[in-house]
Every structure is written in C-alpha cells, then in structure tokens.
CSV table of C-alpha atoms in Angstrom, one decimal:
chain,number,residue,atom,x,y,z
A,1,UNK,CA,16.7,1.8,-2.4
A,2,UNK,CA,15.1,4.1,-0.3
A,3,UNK,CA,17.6,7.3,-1.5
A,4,UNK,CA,20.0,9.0,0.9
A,5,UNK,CA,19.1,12.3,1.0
A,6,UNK,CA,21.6,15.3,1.2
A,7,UNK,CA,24.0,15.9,4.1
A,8,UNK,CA,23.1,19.5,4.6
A,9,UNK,CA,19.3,18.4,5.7
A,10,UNK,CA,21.8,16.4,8.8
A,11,UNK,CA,22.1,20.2,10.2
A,12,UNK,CA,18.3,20.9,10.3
A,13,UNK,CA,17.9,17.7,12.3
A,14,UNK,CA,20.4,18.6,14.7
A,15,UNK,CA,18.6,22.1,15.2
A,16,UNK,CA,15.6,20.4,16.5
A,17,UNK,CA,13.0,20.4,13.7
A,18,UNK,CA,10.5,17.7,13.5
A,19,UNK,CA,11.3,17.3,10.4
A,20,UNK,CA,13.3,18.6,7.5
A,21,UNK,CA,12.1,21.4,5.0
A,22,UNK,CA,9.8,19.7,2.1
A,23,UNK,CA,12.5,20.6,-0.7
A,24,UNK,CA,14.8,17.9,0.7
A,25,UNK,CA,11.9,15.4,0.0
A,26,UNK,CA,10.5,13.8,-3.2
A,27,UNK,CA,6.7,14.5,-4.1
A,28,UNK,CA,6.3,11.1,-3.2
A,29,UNK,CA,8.1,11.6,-0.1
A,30,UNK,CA,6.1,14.8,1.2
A,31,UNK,CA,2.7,12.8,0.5
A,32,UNK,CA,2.9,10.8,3.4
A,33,UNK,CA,2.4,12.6,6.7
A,34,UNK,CA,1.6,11.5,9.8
A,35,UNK,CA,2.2,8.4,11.8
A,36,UNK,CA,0.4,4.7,10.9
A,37,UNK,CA,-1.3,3.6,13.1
A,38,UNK,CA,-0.5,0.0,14.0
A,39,UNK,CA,-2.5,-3.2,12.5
A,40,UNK,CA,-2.0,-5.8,15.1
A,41,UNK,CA,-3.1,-9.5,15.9
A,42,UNK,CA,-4.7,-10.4,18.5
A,43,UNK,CA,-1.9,-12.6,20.3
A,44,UNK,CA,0.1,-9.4,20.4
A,45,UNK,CA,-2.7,-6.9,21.8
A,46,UNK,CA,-1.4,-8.6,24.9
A,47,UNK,CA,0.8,-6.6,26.6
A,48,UNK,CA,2.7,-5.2,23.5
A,49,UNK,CA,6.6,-3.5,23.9
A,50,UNK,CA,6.1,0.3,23.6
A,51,UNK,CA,8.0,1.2,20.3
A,52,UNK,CA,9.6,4.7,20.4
A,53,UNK,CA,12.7,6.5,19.4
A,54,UNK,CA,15.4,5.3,22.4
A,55,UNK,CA,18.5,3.8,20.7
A,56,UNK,CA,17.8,4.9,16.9
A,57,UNK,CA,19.7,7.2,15.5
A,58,UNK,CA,19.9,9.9,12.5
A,59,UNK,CA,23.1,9.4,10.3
A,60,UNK,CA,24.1,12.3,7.5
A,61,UNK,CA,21.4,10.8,4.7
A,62,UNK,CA,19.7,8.3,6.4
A,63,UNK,CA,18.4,6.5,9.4
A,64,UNK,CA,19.8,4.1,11.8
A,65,UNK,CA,20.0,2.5,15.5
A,66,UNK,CA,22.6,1.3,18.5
A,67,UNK,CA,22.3,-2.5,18.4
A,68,UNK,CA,23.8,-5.8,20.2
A,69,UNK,CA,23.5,-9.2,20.3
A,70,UNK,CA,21.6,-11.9,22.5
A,71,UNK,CA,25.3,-12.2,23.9
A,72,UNK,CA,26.8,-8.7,23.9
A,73,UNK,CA,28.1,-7.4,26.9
A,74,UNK,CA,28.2,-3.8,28.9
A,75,UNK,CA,32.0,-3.7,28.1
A,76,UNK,CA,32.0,-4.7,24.2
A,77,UNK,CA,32.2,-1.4,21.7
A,78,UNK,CA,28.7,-0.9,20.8
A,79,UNK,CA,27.1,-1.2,17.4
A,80,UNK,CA,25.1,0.6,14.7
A,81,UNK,CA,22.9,-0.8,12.1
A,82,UNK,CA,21.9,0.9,9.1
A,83,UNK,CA,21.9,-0.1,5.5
A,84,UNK,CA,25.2,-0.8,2.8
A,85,UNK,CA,23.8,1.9,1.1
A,86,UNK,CA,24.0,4.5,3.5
A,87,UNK,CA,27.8,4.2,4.0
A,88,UNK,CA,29.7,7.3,3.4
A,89,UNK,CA,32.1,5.1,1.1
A,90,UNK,CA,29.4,5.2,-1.4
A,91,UNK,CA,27.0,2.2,-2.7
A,92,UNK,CA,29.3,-1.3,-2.7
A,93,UNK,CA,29.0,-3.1,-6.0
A,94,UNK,CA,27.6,-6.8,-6.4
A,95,UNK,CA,29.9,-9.1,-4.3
A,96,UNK,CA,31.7,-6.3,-2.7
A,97,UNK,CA,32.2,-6.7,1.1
A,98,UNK,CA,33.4,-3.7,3.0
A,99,UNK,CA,35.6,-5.4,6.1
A,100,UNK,CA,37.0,-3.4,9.0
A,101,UNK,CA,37.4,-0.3,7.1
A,102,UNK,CA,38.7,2.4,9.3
A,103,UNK,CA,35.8,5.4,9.6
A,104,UNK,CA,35.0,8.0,12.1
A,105,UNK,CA,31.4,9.2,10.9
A,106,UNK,CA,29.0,10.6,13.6
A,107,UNK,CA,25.4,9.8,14.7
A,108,UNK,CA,23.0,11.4,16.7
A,109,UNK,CA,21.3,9.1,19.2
A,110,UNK,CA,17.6,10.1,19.9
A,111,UNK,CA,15.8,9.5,23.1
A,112,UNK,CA,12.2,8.1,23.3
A,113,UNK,CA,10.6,11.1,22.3
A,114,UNK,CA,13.3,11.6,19.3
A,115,UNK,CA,15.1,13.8,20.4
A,116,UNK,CA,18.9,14.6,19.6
A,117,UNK,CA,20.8,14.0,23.2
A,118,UNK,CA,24.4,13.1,22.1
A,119,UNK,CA,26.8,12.4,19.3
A,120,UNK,CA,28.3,8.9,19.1
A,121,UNK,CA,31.2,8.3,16.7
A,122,UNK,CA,32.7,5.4,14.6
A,123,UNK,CA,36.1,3.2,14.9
A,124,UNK,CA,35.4,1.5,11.6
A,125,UNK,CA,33.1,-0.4,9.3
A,126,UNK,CA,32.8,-3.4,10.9
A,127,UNK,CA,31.0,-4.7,8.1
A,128,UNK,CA,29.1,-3.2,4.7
A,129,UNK,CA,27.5,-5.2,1.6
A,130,UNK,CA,24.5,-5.1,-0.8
A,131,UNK,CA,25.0,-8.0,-1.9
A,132,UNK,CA,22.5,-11.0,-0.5
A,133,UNK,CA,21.7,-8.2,2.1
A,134,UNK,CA,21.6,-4.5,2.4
A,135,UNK,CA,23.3,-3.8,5.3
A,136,UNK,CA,26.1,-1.9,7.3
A,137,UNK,CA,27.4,-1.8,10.8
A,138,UNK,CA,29.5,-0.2,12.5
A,139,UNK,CA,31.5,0.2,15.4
A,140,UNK,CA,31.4,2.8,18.3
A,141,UNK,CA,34.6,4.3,20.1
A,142,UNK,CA,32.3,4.3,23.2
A,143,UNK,CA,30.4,1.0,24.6
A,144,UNK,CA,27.2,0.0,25.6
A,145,UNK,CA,27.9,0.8,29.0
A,146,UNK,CA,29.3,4.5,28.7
A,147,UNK,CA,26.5,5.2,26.0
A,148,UNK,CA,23.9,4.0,29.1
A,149,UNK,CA,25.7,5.5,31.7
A,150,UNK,CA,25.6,8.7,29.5
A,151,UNK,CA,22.2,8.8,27.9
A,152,UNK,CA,20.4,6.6,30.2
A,153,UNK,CA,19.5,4.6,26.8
A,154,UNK,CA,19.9,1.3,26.1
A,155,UNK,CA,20.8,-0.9,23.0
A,156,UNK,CA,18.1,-2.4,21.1
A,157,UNK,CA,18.5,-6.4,20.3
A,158,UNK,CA,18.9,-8.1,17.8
A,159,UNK,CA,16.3,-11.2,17.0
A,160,UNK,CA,18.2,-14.5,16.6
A,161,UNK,CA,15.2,-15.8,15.1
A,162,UNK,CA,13.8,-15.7,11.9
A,163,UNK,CA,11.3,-13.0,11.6
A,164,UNK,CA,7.1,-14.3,10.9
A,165,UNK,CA,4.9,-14.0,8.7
A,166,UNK,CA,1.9,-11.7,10.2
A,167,UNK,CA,3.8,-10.3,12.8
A,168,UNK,CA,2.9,-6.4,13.9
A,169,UNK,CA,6.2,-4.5,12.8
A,170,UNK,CA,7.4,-0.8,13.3
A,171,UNK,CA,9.6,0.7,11.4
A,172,UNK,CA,11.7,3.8,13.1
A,173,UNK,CA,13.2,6.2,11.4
A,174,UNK,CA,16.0,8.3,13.5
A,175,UNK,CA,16.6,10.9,10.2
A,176,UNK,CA,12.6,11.9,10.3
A,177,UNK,CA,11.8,11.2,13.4
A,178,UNK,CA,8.7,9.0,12.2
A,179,UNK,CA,7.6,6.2,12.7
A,180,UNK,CA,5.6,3.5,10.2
A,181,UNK,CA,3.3,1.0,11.9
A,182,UNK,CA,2.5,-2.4,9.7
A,183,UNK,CA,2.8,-6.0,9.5
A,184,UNK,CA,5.0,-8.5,7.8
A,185,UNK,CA,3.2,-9.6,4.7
A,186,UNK,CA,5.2,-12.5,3.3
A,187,UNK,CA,9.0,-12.8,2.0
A,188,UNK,CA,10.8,-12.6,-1.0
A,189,UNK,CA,12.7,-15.5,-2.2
A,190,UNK,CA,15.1,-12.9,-4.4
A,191,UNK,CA,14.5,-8.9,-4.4
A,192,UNK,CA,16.4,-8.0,-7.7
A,193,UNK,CA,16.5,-3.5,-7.6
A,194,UNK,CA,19.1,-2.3,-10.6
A,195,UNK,CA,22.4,-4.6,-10.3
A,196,UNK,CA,21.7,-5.7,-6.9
A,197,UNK,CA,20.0,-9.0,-5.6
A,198,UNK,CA,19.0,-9.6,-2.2
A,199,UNK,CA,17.7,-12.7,-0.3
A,200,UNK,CA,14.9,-13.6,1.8
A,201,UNK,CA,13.9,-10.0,2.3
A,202,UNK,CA,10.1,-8.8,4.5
A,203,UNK,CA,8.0,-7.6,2.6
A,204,UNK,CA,5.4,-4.9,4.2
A,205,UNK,CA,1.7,-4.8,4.3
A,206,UNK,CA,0.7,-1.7,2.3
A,207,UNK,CA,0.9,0.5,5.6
A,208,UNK,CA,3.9,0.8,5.8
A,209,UNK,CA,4.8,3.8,3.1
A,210,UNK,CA,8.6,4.4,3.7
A,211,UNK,CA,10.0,7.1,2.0
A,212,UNK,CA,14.0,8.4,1.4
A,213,UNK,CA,15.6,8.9,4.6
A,214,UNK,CA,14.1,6.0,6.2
A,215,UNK,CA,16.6,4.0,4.9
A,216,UNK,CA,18.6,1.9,7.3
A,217,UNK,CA,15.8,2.3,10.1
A,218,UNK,CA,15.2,-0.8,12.6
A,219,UNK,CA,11.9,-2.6,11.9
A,220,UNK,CA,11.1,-3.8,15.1
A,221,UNK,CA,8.8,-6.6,16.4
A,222,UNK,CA,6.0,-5.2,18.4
A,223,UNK,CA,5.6,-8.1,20.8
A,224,UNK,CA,8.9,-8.3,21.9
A,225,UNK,CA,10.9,-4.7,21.1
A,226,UNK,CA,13.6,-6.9,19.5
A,227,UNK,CA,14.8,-5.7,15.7
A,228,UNK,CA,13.8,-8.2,13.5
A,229,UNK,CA,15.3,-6.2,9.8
A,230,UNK,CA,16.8,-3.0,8.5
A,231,UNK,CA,14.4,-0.9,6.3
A,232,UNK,CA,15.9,-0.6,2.9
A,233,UNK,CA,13.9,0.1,-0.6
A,234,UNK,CA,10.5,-0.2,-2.2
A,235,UNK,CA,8.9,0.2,-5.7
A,236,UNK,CA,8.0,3.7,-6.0
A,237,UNK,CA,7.0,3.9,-10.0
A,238,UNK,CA,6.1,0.5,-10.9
A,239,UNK,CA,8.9,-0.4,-13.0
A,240,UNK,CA,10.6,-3.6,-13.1
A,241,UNK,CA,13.9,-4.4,-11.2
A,242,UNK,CA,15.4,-1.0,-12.1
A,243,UNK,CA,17.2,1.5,-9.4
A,244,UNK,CA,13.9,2.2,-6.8
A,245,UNK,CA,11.8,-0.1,-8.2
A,246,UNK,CA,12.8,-3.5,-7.2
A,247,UNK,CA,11.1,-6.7,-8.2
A,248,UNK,CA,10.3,-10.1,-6.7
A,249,UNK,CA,11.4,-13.0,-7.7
A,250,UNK,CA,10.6,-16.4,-7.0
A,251,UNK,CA,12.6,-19.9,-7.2
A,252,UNK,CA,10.7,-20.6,-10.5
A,253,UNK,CA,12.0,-17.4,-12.3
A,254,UNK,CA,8.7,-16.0,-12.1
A,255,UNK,CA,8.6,-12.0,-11.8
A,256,UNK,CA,6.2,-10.2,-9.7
A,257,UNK,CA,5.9,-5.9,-9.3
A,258,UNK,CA,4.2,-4.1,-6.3
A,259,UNK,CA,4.2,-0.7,-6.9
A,260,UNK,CA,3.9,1.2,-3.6
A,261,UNK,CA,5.0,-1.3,-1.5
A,262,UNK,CA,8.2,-1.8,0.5
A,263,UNK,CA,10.5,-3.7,1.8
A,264,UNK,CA,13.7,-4.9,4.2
A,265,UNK,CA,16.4,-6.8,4.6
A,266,UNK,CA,16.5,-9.6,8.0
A,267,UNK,CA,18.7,-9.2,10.6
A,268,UNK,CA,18.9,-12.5,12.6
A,269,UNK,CA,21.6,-13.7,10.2
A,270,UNK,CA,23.9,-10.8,11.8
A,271,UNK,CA,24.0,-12.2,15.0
A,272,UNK,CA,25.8,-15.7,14.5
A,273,UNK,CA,28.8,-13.5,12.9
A,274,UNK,CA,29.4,-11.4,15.7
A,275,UNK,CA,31.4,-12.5,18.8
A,276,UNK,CA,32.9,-11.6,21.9
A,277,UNK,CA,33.9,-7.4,21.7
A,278,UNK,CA,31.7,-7.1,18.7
A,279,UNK,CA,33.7,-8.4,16.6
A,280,UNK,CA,32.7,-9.9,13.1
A,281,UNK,CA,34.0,-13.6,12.8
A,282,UNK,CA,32.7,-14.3,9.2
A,283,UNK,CA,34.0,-17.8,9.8
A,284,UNK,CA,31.8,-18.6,13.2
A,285,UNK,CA,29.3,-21.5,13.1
A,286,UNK,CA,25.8,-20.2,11.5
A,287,UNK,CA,27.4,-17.0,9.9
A,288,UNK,CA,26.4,-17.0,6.5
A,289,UNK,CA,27.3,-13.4,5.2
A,290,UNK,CA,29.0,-12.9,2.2
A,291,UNK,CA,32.8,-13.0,2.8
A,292,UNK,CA,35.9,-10.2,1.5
C-alpha cells in the first residue's frame, strides 16, 4: 500500500505548507518532485475537464475526496472516498467488511488551488474493506448542499462506467497537495500485496510515481472530471507479492512484477451499492461488494 504516514505531519498541512517537511517522507518518496505533466490522446485534447484540487481532501495519513453518485441528491449526507487502509480503525484483515461503524474523524476540504477552507467531519463508516477492493467511505454530518452553500465546492462523481484502457488519468492527492498526471495502462486480473488480494485493479503508465500519502486520492478521468478509482499501492523494491510490493496475477496463475509502477482500485462498482440518503444497500441490484 501506499503507507499512511504520521498524524503529526496532518498539523503542518493545516498550517499552510505546500508540502510536509522531507523527514515525514521515504527516500523514495522525496525523489519525486514536481507535477507530471499529462500524456494525453488525441480524442481527449478536445476540450479536456480542468483537474484541480476542489472537492479532495487531506485526511490524518493520507489523501482523499467528497464524492456522490450519478443519483445523489443536494439533500443526501455527503460522502468521502479514500482507501480501507487509511481508516483510523486500522488495516481490515482478508474478508473483513467494516459496516456502519460509528466515527467522527475530520477532513480538510481543499479548494481548486489546494488550499485548506474548512473542516468536514464523519457520522460513521459507511463502508471499509481490503478485500476484492481497497476502499473506505464515509459519511459526512453535513450534505452536499451545506458543504456547497459553504465552500462554494462541489462533489466530484463517481463513473458508473468501467474505466478504459488508454484513458488520460490524474491522480490528486489532498495530503500533498500534488498532483500525478498519466494514463491507464491495462488492468490486473488479481493484485496480490502481503495477505491481501484485489480485483480488476488500473494499473498506471510509468508517469504516474505515487508515493505514501497519496493513498486514497481520486484518479480522475480527464475527459470528463468524473473519478474513475481510488489511488492505492505500487511496487516500490521489486519484490514479489509482499507488503508494498504487490504482484500481478493473471487467470492462468502466471506472476508478473513491475517495480516502480503503481496502481488503484475502480470505483464504478461503488455506485450500484449506494442509494437514496447515501446509504449502502449491499443487497441492491448490480452491487457486488464484499458483504459483513
């Protein structure tokens, strides 16, 4: 996974640095500077969404964003995305499912230009796995409407559509205030990282050089400003299917390793589970995430 880093790095963030002091990052981490700049086909050159910071946010150890459905409405408690690893209740083991779990962790929500504007806080844990997936979300005390009325910022969307293959991606990260421009290289039939499998995941072009605190950041399509996964791990020695160093997998058995490159987890499958007042229905037509 791309590691959590330490809460006390939250307060240097909420000060107003760019980013945090180079002792909270990994030599790996620290390497990377700057932002990518975008590879992009031509089809999408046309009138392109402009990606920024509006609607991510910067949890305690990682990254994150205020999401809705297709369907969502001003008046349902608003979301937020990030990864089942970044959840304060610690990493959930294989075939764990975290349900409706009462929490009241804080975000800072970031406007375009990523900066802090506001704190918004959690009901509960609407939902929280690794397990298929790396993903939590959570639900706001405020909605979509007060957080716009508010902030003036609105909710990003999630795709219903499986993501493709080629598309121009960026991936935002609300903890460093970066951002990582690439494109989707292929998918993953199994990701397999330490005890944890995961299915279908994106796989990045080689652009895209994540690093710890980007976890649970929205990759978002570039065409159409819509979040199409949730930035999640890569293999940063070159080992095989250990903790950080995860391994493909395909339906023959056979392994693959990229070291260096990284990877997330798709989103569309989220949206089928959610219904009216944002409320997870794991039993709804089309939802196919693991159940309690």
């Amino acid at each position: 996974m791309k590691k959590p880093l330490v809460g006390a790095l939250f307060t240097v963030l909420l000060l107003g640095a760019g980013i945090a002091p180079a002792t909270a990052a990994t030599s790996h981490d620290a390497a990377a500077t700057g932002t990518v700049k975008p590879q992009v086909k031509l089809k999408e050159q046309i009138t392109p969404k402009a990606v920024n910071f509006a609607g991510t946010v910067a949890l305690s150890n990682c990254s994150g964003s205020v999401v809705r459905t297709p369907d969502s409405q001003p008046s349902d408690p608003a979301l937020v995305l990030s990864n089942g690893h970044c959840m304060e209740t610690g990493f959930p083991g294989p075939g764990k499912v975290v349900f409706n779990q009462p929490s009241t962790r804080s975000f800072t929500l970031l406007n375009a230009a990523g900066s802090g504007v506001g704190t918004l806080r959690a009901s509960k844990i609407a939902y929280g796995t690794m397990t298929d997936t790396d993903i939590s979300v959570y639900q706001l005390t405020r909605t979509y409407a007060q957080i716009e009325s508010t902030y003036g910022i609105k909710a990003l969307e999630l795709n219903a559509a499986h993501p493709v293959q080629g598309t121009a991606i960026t991936v935002v990260s609300g903890y460093w205030k970066r951002t990582y421009a690439c494109n989707v290289d292929g998918f993953v039939y199994r990701l397999k990282e330490g005890a944890w499998t995961w299915k279908d995941s994106v796989r990045y072009t080689s652009a895209c050089q994540t690093i710890g605190g980007t976890s649970g950041s929205p990759v978002i399509d570039n065409a159409t400003g819509k979040v199409v996964a949730v930035n999640n791990t890569g293999n940063e020695d070159g080992q095989q299917c250990t903790d950080n160093n995860p391994c493909e997998v395909d339906e023959s058995g056979n392994v693959t390793v990229r070291h260096g490159i990284n990877y997330a987890q798709q989103t569309y499958g989220i949206v089928p589970c959610i219904g009216t007042s944002s409320k997870f229905d794991l039993n709804r037509p089309g939802c196919a995430l693991p159940k309690p």
